[in-house]
Structures are given as C-alpha cells and as structure tokens.
mmCIF file of C-alpha atoms and ligand atoms in Angstrom:
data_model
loop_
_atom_site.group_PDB
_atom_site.id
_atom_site.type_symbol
_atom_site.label_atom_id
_atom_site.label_comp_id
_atom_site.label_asym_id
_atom_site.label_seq_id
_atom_site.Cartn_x
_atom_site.Cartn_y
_atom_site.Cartn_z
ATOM 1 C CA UNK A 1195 60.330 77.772 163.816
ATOM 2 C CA UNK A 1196 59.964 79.423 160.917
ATOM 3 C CA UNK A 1197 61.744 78.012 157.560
ATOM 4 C CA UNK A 1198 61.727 74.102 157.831
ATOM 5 C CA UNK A 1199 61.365 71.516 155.181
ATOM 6 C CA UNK A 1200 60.329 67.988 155.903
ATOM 7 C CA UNK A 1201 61.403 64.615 154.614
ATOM 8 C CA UNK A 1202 64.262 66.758 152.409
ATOM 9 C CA UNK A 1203 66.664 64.469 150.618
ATOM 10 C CA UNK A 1204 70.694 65.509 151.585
ATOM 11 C CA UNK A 1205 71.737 63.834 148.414
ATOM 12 C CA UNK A 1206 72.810 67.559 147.231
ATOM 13 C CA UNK A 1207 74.446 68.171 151.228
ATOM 14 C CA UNK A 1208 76.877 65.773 151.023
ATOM 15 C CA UNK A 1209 80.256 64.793 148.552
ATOM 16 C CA UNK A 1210 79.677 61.278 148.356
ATOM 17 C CA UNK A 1211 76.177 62.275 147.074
ATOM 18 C CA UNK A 1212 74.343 59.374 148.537
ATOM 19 C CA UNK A 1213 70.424 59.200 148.853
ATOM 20 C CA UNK A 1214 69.515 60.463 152.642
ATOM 21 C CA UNK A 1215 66.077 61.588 154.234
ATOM 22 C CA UNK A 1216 65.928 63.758 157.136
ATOM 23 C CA UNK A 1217 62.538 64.518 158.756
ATOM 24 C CA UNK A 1218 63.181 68.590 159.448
ATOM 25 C CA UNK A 1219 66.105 71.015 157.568
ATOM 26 C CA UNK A 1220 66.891 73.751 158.541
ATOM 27 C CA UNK A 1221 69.446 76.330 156.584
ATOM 28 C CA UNK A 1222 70.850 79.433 158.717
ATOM 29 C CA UNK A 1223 72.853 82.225 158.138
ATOM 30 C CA UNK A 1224 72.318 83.860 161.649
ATOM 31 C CA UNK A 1225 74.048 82.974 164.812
ATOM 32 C CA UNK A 1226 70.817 83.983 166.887
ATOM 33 C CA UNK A 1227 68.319 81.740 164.382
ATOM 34 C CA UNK A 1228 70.828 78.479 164.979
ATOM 35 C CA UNK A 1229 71.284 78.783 168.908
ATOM 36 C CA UNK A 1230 67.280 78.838 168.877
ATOM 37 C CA UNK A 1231 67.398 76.284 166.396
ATOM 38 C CA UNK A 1232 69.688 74.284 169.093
ATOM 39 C CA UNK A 1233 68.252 74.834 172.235
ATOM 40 C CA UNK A 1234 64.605 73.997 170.092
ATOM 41 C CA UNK A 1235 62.847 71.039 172.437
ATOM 42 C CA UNK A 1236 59.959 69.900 169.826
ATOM 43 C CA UNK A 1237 63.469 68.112 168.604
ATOM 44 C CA UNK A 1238 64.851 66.127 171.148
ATOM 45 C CA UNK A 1239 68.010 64.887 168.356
ATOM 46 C CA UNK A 1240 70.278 67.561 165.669
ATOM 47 C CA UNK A 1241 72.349 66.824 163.270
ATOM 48 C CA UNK A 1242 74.683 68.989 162.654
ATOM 49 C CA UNK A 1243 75.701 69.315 158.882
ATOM 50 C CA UNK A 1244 78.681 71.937 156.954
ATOM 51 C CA UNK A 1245 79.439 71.190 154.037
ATOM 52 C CA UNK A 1246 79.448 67.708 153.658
ATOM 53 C CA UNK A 1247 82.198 66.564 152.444
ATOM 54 C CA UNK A 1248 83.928 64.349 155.183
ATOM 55 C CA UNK A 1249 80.376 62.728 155.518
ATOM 56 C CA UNK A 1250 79.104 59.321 154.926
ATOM 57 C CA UNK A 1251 75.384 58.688 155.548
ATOM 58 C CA UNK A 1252 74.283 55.405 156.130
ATOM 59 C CA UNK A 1253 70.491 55.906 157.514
ATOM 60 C CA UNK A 1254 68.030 58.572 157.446
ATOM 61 C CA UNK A 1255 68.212 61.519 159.686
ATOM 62 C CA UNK A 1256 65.171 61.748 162.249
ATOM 63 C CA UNK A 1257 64.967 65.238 164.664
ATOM 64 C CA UNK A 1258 66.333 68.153 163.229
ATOM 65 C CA UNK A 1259 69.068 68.522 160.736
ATOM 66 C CA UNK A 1260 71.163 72.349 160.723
ATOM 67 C CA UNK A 1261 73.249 73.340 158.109
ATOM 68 C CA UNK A 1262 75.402 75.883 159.598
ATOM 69 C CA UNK A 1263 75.768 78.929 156.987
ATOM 70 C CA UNK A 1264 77.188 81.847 158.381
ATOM 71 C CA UNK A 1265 79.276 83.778 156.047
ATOM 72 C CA UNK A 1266 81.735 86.488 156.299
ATOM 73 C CA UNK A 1267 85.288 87.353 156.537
ATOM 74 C CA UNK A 1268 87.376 89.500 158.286
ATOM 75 C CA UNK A 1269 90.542 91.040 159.665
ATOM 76 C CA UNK A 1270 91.162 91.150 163.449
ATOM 77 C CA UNK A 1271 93.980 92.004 163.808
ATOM 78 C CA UNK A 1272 97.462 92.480 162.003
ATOM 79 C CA UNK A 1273 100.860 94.151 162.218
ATOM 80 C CA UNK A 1274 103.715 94.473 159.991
ATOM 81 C CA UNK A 1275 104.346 90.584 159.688
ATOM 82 C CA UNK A 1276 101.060 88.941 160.524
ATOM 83 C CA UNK A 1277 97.538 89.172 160.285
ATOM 84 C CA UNK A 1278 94.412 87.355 161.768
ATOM 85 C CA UNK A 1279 92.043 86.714 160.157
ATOM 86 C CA UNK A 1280 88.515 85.188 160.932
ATOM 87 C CA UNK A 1281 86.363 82.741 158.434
ATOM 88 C CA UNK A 1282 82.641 82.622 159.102
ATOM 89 C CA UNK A 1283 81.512 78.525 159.789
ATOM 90 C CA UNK A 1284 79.682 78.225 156.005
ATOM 91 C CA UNK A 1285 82.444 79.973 154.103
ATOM 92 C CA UNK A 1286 83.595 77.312 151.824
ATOM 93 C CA UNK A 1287 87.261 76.511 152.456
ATOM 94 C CA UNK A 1288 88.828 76.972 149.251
ATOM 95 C CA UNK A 1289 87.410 80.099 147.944
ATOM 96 C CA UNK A 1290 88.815 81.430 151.885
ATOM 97 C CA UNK A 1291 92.164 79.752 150.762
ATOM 98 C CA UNK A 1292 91.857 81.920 147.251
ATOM 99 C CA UNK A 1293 90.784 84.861 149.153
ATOM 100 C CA UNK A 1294 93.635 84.909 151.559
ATOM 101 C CA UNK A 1295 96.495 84.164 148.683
ATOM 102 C CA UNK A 1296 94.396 87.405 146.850
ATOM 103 C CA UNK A 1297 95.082 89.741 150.086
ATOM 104 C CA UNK A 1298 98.987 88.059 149.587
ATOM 105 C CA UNK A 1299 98.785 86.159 152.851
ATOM 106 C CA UNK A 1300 100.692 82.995 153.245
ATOM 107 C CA UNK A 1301 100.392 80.039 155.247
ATOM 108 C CA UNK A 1302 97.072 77.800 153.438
ATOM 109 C CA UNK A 1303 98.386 77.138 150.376
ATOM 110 C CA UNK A 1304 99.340 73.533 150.394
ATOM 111 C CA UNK A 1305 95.386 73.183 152.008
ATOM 112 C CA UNK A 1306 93.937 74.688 148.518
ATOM 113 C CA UNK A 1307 91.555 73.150 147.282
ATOM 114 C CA UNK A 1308 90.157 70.907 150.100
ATOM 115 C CA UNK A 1309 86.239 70.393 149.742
ATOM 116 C CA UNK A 1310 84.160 71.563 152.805
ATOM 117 C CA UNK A 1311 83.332 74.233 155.081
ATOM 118 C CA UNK A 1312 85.457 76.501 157.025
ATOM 119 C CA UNK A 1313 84.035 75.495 160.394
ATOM 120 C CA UNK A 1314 84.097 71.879 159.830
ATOM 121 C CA UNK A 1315 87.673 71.755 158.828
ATOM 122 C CA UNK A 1316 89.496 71.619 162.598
ATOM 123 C CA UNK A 1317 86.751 68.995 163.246
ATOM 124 C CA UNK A 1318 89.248 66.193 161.380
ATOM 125 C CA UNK A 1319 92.337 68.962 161.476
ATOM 126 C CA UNK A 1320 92.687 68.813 157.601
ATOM 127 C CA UNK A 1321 95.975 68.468 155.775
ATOM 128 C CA UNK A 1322 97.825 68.000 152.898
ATOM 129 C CA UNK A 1323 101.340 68.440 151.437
ATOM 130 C CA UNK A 1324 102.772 68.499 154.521
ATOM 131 C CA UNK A 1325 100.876 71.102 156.376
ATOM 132 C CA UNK A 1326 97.706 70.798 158.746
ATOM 133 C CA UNK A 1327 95.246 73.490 159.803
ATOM 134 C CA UNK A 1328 96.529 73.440 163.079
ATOM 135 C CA UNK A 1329 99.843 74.730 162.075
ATOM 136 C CA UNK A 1330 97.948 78.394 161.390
ATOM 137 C CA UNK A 1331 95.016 77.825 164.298
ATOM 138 C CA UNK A 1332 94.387 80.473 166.281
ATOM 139 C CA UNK A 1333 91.135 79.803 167.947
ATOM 140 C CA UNK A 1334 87.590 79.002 166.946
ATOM 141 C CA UNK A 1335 84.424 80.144 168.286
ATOM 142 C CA UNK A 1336 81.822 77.434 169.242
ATOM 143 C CA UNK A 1337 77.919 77.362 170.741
ATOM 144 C CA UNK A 1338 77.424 74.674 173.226
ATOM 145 C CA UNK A 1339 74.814 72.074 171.741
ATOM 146 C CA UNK A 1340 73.031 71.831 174.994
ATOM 147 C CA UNK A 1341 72.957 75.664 176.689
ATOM 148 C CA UNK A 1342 73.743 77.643 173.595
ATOM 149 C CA UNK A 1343 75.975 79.343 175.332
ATOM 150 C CA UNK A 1344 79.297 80.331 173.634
ATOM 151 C CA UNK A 1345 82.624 79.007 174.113
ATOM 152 C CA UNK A 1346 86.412 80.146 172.275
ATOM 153 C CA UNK A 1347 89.085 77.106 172.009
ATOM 154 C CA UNK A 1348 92.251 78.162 171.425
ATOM 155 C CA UNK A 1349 94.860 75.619 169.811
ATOM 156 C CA UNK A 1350 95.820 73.819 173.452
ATOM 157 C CA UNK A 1351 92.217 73.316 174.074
ATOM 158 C CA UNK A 1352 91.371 72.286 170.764
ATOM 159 C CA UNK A 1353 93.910 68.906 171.034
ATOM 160 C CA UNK A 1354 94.918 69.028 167.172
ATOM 161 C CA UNK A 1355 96.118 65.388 165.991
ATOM 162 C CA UNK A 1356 96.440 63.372 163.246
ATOM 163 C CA UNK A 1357 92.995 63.919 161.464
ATOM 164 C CA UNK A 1358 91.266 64.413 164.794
ATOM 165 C CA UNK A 1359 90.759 67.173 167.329
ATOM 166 C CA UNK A 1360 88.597 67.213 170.543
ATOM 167 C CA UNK A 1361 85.499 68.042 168.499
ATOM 168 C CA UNK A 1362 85.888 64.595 167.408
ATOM 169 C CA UNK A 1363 86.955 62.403 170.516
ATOM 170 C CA UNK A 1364 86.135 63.738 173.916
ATOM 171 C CA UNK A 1365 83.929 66.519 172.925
ATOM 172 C CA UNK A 1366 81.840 65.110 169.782
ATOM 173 C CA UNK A 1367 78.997 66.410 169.391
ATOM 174 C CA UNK A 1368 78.730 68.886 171.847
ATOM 175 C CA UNK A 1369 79.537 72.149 170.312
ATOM 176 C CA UNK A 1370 79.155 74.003 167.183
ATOM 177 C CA UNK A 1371 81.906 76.089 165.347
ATOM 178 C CA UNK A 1372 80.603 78.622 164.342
ATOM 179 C CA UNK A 1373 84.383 81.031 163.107
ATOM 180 C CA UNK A 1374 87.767 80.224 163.267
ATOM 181 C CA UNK A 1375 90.742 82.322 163.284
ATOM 182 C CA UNK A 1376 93.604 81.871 161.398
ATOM 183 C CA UNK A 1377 97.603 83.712 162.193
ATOM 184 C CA UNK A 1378 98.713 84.182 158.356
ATOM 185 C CA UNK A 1379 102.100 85.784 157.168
ATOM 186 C CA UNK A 1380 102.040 89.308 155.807
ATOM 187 C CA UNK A 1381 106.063 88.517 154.507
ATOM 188 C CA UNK A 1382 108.361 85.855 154.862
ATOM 189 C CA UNK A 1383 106.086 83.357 154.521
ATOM 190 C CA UNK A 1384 107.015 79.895 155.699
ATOM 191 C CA UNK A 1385 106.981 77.786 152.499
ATOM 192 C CA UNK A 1386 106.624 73.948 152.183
ATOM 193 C CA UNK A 1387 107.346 72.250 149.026
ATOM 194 C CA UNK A 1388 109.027 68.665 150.607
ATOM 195 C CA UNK A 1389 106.039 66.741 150.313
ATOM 196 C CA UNK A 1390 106.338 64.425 147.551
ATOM 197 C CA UNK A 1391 106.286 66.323 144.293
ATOM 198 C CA UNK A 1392 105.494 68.980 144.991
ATOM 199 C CA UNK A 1393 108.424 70.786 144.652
ATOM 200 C CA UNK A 1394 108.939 69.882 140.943
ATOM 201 C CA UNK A 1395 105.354 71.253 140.581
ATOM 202 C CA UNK A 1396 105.619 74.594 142.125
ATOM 203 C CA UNK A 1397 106.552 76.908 138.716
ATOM 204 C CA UNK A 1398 106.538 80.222 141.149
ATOM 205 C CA UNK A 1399 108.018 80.052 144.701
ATOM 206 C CA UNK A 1400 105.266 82.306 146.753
ATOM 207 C CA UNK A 1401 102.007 81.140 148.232
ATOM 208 C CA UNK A 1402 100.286 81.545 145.107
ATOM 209 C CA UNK A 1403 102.863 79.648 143.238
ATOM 210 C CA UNK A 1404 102.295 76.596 146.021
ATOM 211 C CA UNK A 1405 98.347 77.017 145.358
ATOM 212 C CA UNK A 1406 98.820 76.008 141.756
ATOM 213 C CA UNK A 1407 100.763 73.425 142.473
ATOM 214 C CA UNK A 1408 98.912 71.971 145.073
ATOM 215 C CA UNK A 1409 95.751 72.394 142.599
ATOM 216 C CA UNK A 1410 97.710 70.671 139.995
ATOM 217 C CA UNK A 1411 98.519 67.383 141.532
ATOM 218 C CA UNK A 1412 95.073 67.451 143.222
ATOM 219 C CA UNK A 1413 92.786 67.666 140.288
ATOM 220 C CA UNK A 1414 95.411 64.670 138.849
ATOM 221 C CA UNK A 1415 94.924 62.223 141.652
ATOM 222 C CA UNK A 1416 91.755 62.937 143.641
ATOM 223 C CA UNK A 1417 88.047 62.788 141.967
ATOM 224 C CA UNK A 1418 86.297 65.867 141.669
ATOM 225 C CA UNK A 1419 83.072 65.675 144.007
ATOM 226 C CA UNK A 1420 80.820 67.415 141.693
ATOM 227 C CA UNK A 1421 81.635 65.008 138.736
ATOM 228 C CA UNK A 1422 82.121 61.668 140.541
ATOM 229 C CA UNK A 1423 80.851 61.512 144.395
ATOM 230 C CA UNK A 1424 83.778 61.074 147.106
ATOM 231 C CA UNK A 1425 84.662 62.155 150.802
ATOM 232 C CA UNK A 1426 88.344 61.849 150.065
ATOM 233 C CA UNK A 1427 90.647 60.069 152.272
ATOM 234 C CA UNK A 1428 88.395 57.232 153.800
ATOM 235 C CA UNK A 1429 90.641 55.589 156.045
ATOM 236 C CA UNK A 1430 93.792 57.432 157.771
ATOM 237 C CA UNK A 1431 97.128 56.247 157.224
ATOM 238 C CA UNK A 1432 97.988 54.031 159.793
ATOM 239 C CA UNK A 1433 100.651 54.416 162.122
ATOM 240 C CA UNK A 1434 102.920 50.860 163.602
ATOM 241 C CA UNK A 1435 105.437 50.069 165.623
ATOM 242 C CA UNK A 1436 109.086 50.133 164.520
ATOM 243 C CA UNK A 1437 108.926 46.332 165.559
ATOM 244 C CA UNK A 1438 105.850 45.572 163.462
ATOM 245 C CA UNK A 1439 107.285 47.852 160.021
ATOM 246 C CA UNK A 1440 110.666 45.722 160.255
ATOM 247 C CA UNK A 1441 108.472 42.606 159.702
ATOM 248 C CA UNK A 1442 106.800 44.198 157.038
ATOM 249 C CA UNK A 1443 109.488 44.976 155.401
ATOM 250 C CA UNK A 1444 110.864 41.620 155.267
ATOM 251 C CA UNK A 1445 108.158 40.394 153.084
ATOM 252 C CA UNK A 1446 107.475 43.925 151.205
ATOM 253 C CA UNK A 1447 111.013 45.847 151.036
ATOM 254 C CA UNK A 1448 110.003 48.584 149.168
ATOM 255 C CA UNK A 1449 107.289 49.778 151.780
ATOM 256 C CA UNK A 1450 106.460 53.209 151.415
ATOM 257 C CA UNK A 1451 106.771 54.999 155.065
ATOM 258 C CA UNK A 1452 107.019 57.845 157.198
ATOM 259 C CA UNK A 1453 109.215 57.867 160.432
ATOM 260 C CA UNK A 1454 106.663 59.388 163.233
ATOM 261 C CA UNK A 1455 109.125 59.048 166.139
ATOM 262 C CA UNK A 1456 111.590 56.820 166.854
ATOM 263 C CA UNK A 1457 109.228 53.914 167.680
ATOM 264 C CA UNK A 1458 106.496 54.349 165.013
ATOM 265 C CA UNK A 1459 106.421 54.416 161.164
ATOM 266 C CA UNK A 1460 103.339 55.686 159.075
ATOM 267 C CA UNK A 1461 102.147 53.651 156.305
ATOM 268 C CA UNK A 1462 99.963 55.330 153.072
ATOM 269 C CA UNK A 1463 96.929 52.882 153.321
ATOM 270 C CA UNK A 1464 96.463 54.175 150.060
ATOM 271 C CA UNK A 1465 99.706 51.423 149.342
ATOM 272 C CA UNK A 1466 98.255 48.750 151.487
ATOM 273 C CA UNK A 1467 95.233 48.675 149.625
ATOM 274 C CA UNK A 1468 96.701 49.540 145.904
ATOM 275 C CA UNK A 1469 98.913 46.468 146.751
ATOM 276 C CA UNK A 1470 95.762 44.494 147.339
ATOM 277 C CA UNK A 1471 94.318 45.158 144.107
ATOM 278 C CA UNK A 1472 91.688 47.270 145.270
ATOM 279 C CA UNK A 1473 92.511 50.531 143.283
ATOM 280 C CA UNK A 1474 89.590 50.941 140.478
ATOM 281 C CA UNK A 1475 87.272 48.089 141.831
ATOM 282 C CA UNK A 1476 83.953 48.732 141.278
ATOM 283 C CA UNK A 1477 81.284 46.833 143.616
ATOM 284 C CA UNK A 1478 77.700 47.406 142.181
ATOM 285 C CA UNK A 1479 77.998 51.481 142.454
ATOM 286 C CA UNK A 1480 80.794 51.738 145.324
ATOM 287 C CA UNK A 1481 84.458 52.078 144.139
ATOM 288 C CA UNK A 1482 87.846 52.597 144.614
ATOM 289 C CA UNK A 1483 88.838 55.292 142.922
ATOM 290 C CA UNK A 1484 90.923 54.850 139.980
ATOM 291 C CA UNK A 1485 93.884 57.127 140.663
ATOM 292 C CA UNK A 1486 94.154 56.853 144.291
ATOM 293 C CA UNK A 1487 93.286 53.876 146.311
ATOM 294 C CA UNK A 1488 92.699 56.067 149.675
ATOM 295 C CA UNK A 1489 89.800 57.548 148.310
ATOM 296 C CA UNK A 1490 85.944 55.559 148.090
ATOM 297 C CA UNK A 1491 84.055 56.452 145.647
ATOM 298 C CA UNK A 1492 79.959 56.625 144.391
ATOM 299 C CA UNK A 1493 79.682 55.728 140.809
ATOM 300 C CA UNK A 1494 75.987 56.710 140.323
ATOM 301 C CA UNK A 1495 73.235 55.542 143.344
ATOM 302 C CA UNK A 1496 75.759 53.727 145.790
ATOM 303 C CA UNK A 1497 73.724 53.326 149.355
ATOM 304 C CA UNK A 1498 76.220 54.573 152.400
ATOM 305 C CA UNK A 1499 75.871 51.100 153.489
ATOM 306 C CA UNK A 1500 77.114 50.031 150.231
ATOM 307 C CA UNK A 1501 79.965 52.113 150.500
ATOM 308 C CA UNK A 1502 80.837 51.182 154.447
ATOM 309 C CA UNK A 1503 80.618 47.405 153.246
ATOM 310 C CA UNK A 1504 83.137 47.764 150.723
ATOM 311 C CA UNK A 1505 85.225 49.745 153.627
ATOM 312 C CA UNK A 1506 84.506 46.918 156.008
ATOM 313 C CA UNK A 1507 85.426 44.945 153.473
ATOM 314 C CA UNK A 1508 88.990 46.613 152.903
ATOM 315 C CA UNK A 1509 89.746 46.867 156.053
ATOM 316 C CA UNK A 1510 89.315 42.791 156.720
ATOM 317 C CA UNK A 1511 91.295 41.809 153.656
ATOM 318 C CA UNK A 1512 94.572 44.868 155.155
ATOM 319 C CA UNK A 1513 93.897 43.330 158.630
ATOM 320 C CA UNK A 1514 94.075 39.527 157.377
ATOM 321 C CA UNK A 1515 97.144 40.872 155.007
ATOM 322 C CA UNK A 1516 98.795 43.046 156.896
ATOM 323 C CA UNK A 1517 97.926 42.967 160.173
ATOM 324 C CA UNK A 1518 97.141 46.293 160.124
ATOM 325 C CA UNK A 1519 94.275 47.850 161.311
ATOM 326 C CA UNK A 1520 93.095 50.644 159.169
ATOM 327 C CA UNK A 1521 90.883 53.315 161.275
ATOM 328 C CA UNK A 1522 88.165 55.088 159.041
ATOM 329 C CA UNK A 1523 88.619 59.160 158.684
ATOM 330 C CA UNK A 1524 85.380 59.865 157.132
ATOM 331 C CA UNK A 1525 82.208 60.716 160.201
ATOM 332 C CA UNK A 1526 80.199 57.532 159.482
ATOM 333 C CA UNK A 1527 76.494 58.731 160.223
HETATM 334 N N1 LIG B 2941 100.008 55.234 147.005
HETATM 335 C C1 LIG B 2941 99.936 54.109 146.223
HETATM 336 N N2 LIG B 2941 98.741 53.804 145.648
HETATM 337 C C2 LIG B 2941 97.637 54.564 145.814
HETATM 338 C C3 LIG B 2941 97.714 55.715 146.613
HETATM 339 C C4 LIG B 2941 98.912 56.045 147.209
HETATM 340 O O1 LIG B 2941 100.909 53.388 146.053
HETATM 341 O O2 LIG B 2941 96.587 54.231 145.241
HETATM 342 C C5 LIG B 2941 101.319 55.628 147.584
HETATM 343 C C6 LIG B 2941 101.910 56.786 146.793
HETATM 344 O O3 LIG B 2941 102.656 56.363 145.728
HETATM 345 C C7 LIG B 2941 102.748 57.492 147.849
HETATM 346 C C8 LIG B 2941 102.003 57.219 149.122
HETATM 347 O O4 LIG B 2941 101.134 56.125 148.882
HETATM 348 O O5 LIG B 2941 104.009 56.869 147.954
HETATM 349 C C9 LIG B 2941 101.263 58.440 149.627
HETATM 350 O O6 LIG B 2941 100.283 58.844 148.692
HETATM 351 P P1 LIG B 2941 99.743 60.360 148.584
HETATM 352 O O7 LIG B 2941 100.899 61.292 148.499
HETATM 353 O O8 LIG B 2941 98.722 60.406 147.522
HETATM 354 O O9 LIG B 2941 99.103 60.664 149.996
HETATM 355 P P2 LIG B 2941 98.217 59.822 151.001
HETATM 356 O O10 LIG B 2941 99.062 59.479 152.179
HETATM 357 O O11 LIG B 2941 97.532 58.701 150.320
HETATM 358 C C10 LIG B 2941 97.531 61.909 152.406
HETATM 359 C C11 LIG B 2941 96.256 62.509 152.911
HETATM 360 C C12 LIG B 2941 95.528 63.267 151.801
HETATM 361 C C13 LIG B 2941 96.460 64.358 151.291
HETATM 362 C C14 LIG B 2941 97.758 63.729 150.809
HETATM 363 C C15 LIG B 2941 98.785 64.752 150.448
HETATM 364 C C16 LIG B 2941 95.513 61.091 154.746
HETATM 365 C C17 LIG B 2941 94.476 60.137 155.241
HETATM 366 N N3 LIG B 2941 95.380 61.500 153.484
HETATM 367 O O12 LIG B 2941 97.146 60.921 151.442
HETATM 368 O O13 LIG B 2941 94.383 63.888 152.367
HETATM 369 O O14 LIG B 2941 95.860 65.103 150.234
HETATM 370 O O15 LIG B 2941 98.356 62.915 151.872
HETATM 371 O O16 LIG B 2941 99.210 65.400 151.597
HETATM 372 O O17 LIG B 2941 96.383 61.473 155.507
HETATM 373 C C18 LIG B 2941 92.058 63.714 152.774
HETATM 374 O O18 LIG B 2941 92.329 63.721 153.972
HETATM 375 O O19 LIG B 2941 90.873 63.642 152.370
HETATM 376 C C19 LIG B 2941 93.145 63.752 151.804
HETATM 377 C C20 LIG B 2941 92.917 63.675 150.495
#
C-alpha cells in the first residue's frame, strides 16, 4: 500500500494530545483505498482512529492505524417539512452543525460545538443540553472490519443509550462508519432550551439562536482542546437506585439529580467529584479541569497512563465515598 508512514507520533490525532507511536498510518479520503486498507493481511491488527477526541491512549499502536477521512455532504432527500441529510465519516462535527443551521435546518443545535468526527459521534451517542444524536438518527453506513463488505444500521439496530450504542458493546470493533444520516426540520423546529441555563442564554429563539447559546456556556465551562488537551466528559454520570439516592441524600441533601424512571436517579459525577475536592487538582501534568470537574485534563506532556491513574484514582476515592461506581466514557486504548 501506497501512502504509509512508520513509527508516526498521534500526539496531533488525538484531544488529550498525549505522546503515542504507531508502527504504520494511514490517512484516506476514499471508501475503496480504506476497505483495501481493512481487508490488508501484512497487518494482522487496525486501529481505527476519527477524530480523536473521545480517545485516551495509553500504549503505542502496533499493526496498522486508519484515520477515516471521507468528506462530503449532501441532501437525500427532503419535502416540505424535513430533509435528510448525509455527513461523510471525516467531516468534523461542528462545522456540519454550522453548515446545517446555514441551510436553516433545525434539530443539532444544542450538539454545537462538540469536538470530533461525524462518523465517530453515534459510536458514544453524543449529547448535550438535553438532546442526543440519536434523537435526529436516521441510519449510518458501515464496512465490516473483517469482509469489507458494507452494512446500513438504522436507529433500532444501532441500540442508542446513554453514551453508548452497539458500536461500542456488542459490536466493538467490528465495523467502520463510514456516513450517517441525519432527519432535520425544514420548519417548526423542535426547540430545547430546559437544560440548565440554557434558556436564560438563548438571546434568539431559532436553531441558530440555541447554537450561540450552547457555544456560550460551552467555551465558559469546558477547555478548549487546541489550547489545553481534554476528551471531555471522562466518566458518565452515574445512574442509582431510588433506594441508594435516598441514603445519599440523608448525608448530602442538596444532591444534584435527575429522575431516570421511577426506580433510578442520575447523579452529575461532575458533583461527586467537585465535592471531593478534585476540581483544579493538578497531578504532575494530569488535571482536573478547573471549571468542570467531569472533564480530565493534559497540562503539557501528561502520559495516558498518567491520566487513567488519576481516573483510577477518582473513581476509588467516589467508590470509597459514595459508593458509587463511576464507569469511564472516554475509549481507553
Ligand atoms: N457540577 C458541579 N461541579 C462540577 C461540574 C458539575 O457541581 O465541577 C454540577 C453542576 O452544577 C450541575 C451538574 O453538576 O448541577 C451538571 O453539570 P453540567 O450541566 O455541566 O453537566 P454534566 O452532567 O457534568 C453532561 C454531559 C456533557 C454535556 C453536559 C450538558 C455526560 C457524561 N456529560 O455533563 O457532555 O455537555 O451534560 O448537557 O453526560 C461530554 O460528553 O464530553 C460532555 C461534555
């Protein structure tokens, strides 16, 4: 194969911007070039990389490393109300957010300016201010890892949760997104302003309006990769029993939660760990970030394993606390 560089250093590949060697790269921005790239045998492991920004590497990469980037945009299908629209894989996700809110469409606003790749975002089912990729999801298009032939999920098959999908339980691993489709509002858009505050944000009530807003409290709480290195949220927020929260309570009253269902509460582990002093502490070059305990942070040449040891190290001290466990969002390579 033509175009591959050996030993490259992914310090630039991923958000956390931690030091990682993998033995072959390989960049592509043609479907045919990564199925051959796939199916190659000289390399009997891939890693599969997007944009790198839910990504924490802890070892070097041996085998063959792809970056999916296949670009491109376009419209489907659409009728009076609706449109669909399809995102190439390596399309970064927020300038397709800005580009949709440009053509007027509504429905990814509140998911503005989320680092990453198009076709790594259902991977973890991204979210924010109370809306979740799913919620627009029409399909995706995916390569199997091992025949290279093609496969289309639709939203069923793709088993949208809480931060996860089957890309990332039952199927990990095995296929490759390579588009998604998204179902966006032409009019009437559905707007969502009840998460937190947003609504006292929001200056203009339209998609474009939310956008800002979202921006806005974003660029206040969460670190900017390119200026300090992050994968934001590390852990997600945990959800307990009804039983369990009531004993919390007891001790902490003024809990922050979310009712789930009528048995389970969420918890922002972002509060569990603020709570615990953690928010700003700096170990060696591995943090936790200033504004917003939820998120890890790389103040200069933090190792992964630096960064995963203050993790383990959180989640012990919430466990021993709370006993909570607090599950890590972030792929730990
Ligand atoms: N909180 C604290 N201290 C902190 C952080 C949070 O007390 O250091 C409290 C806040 O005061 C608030 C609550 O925790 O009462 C929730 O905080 P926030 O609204 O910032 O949201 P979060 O639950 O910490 C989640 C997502 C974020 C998303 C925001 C907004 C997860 C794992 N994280 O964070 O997603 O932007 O809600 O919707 O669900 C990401 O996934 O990378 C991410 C940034």
């Amino acid at each position: 194969m033509k175009n591959i560089e050996k030993n490259k250093s992914l310090k630039a590949y991923n958000t956390f911007g931690v030091e990682c060697l993998c033995e072959n790269f390989i960049r592509t921005s043609d479907e045919g070039e990564l199925r051959d790239a796939l199916l190659n045998s000289n390399f009997n492991q891939k890693f599969i990389l997007g944009g790198g920004s839910n990504l924490l590497l802890t070892q070097n990469i041996k085998g063959l490393c792809i970056q999916v980037d296949l670009k491109g945009i376009s419209i489907i299908s659409e009728d009076e109300n609706h449109v669909i629209v399809e995102a190439m894989a390596g399309e970064n996700w927020h300038e397709f957010v800005l580009w949709t809110l440009d053509q007027g469409y509504g429905g990814l606003e509140n998911l503005s300016l989320i680092p990453g790749n198009v076709g790594t975002a259902p991977i973890q089912n991204i979210g924010a201010y109370g809306v979740e990729l799913k919620d627009t999801f029409v399909s995706c298009n995916t390569i199997n890892q091992q025949t290279g032939v093609g496969k289309t999920f639709n939203l069923k098959e793709a088993e949208f949760g809480y931060r996860t999908s089957v890309f990332k339980t039952s199927l990990k691993g095995a296929f490759v997104i390579t588009s998604v489709q998204f179902r966006l509002t032409k009019k009437n858009h559905q707007l969502i302003i009840d998460y937190g505050t947003l609504k006292e944000e929001v200056k203009k009530l339209d998609p474009k309006g939310i956008s800002e807003a979202v921006i806005k409290i974003r660029q206040r709480k969460l670190p900017d990769p390119a200026v300090i290195g992050n994968s934001g949220s590390f852990f997600k927020n945990p959800v307990i029993q009804e039983l369990e929260f009531q004993k919390l309570l007891k001790h902490n009253p003024k809990t922050p939660h979310y009712k789930v269902s009528d048995t389970e509460v969420k918890i922002p582990a972002g509060w569990l760990i603020d709570q615990l002093g953690y928010k700003g502490l700096k170990k060696g070059a591995a943090g936790v970030h200033k504004n917003q305990a939820l998120v890890l942070v790389n103040h200069g040449n933090a190792s992964g394993k630096e960064i995963l040891s203050l993790a383990q190290e959180i989640q012990l001290k919430v466990l021993a606390t709370y006993e909570i466990k607090l599950e890590i969002e972030v792929n730990v390579y």
